């Protein structure tokens, strides 16, 4: 009998990282590794790091150090860093953090089992050497699909040669709970939780060149997944009990441009919504400058597709946006939101903003205030600008004093909190379709948490469903019910369950 090997995956960062972790879990499970939830119960702790901003990098380092402490107090024998921070810094991270027994890049994912086994056996694996992943594929999007077969793209499955029947090195009989290989580049995947919500990667990489963002340099150029693979994975997730899928990538509005059809998302969404068992399809990461009438129509009128707009505005003052290498202004952004709400008055809208960008004047900041005051966004994230390695903005002059950045961050954060609470109050009286996500059997009244169409996991608010203990047994996670909003708690909604199935 082969030796029992256990591994735990610790995931930091965004939903894209969560998908990558489940692909790694699928590869490891297919090769006989036993997945455990608690890193202290694992032979190897794999930390899927985030390398987006300084705060996220610090969290990643802290997670690695915490996992390393388990080598003295638990079963853990090795700690391995993967993910964006490992890809971005590679050997530099290995030298700065000798506590990590391995620093593996995306190119190592296809052989993750062998890499971990080598490390667990006391061997060494050379730390990843970073490179600009934008240069790995052709500049022209339409030339990328064939070339992408030789490039490691997390969430896209096996890189390199693969037959039309199945990727190389995949067992014919997969363990229970492991996603089947449905196409030449379909990823193996193993769910790491039992949530009724799961993310599905629509594409990888980004062709935009925002001056503050380093993501394209370590995630590479934009590459769409084929619709058949997205559909196949969605069907498998539905079989696993998933009720809502969230489509993720660095830029979903670009989906299909490398497949010869920039409007491919408009075609794919109704097909995903028609998958048996799926009750809601949500699209995240939309670029305002790339929004088109047809996409707005599909997002606002297709049954089971959430009228939800996660729009990456970042700022609204024209001069700041140009310095960011972005487009738009306050009035154009407000017109976009007005167009959306003319088609779906209760549509959800959220965004993130950067304050204190180099050269941002008091007038620019006031313009941003004007925008968010009139935008009626359901959720707002605010970040203070900080230099990021290798970005154009890091070389800019006219940097603001940190004290000014901090003051503007605090001011806009307070305003955002007030405005989103007001927006939540506007929803009192609405009847919502709510996906139940958790039920606390201990609570005497309430204790049922769900989300409506305008609320994405993690980033937005939630719905607190009130009901008596006798009726609570009917509200299991994964059930979609109707509820009437009767109050708010900040950005969260309080709603009375109507105990009606949601429209179908």
Tab-separated table of N, CA and C in Angstrom, residues 72 89 138 155 220-221 233 246 275 294 318 373 434 452 466 495:
chain	number	residue	atom	x	y	z
A	72	UNK	N	7.081	22.968	14.269
A	72	UNK	CA	7.544	22.730	15.638
A	72	UNK	C	6.444	22.192	16.541
A	89	UNK	N	7.853	37.012	-7.393
A	89	UNK	CA	9.166	37.261	-6.781
A	89	UNK	C	10.090	36.046	-6.782
A	138	UNK	N	1.804	35.438	-28.245
A	138	UNK	CA	1.789	36.451	-29.318
A	138	UNK	C	1.062	37.724	-28.892
A	155	UNK	N	-5.900	27.384	-13.913
A	155	UNK	CA	-7.334	27.417	-14.160
A	155	UNK	C	-7.732	26.988	-15.555
A	220	UNK	N	0.260	37.373	-17.081
A	220	UNK	CA	0.391	37.225	-18.514
A	220	UNK	C	-0.690	37.900	-19.328
A	221	UNK	N	-0.664	37.647	-20.622
A	221	UNK	CA	-1.628	38.220	-21.557
A	221	UNK	C	-2.980	37.529	-21.414
A	233	UNK	N	-17.282	22.488	-16.817
A	233	UNK	CA	-16.951	22.670	-15.406
A	233	UNK	C	-18.174	23.113	-14.612
A	246	UNK	N	-19.863	32.049	-10.063
A	246	UNK	CA	-19.378	33.407	-10.295
A	246	UNK	C	-18.236	33.335	-11.297
A	275	UNK	N	-27.976	25.464	-17.325
A	275	UNK	CA	-27.418	24.227	-16.767
A	275	UNK	C	-28.300	23.752	-15.626
A	294	UNK	N	-25.151	45.216	-25.850
A	294	UNK	CA	-25.607	43.828	-25.864
A	294	UNK	C	-25.321	43.098	-24.565
A	318	UNK	N	-10.931	62.954	-14.820
A	318	UNK	CA	-10.298	62.617	-16.107
A	318	UNK	C	-8.774	62.610	-16.073
A	373	UNK	N	-20.968	60.010	-4.666
A	373	UNK	CA	-22.164	60.553	-4.007
A	373	UNK	C	-23.404	60.343	-4.867
A	434	UNK	N	-33.160	35.183	-2.530
A	434	UNK	CA	-32.012	35.041	-1.641
A	434	UNK	C	-31.518	33.599	-1.664
A	452	UNK	N	-28.456	38.153	-1.905
A	452	UNK	CA	-29.348	38.471	-3.021
A	452	UNK	C	-28.522	38.655	-4.293
A	466	UNK	N	-34.793	36.636	8.851
A	466	UNK	CA	-35.438	36.416	10.138
A	466	UNK	C	-36.525	35.363	9.996
A	495	UNK	N	-34.215	40.712	6.282
A	495	UNK	CA	-35.383	40.377	5.461
A	495	UNK	C	-36.196	39.263	6.097
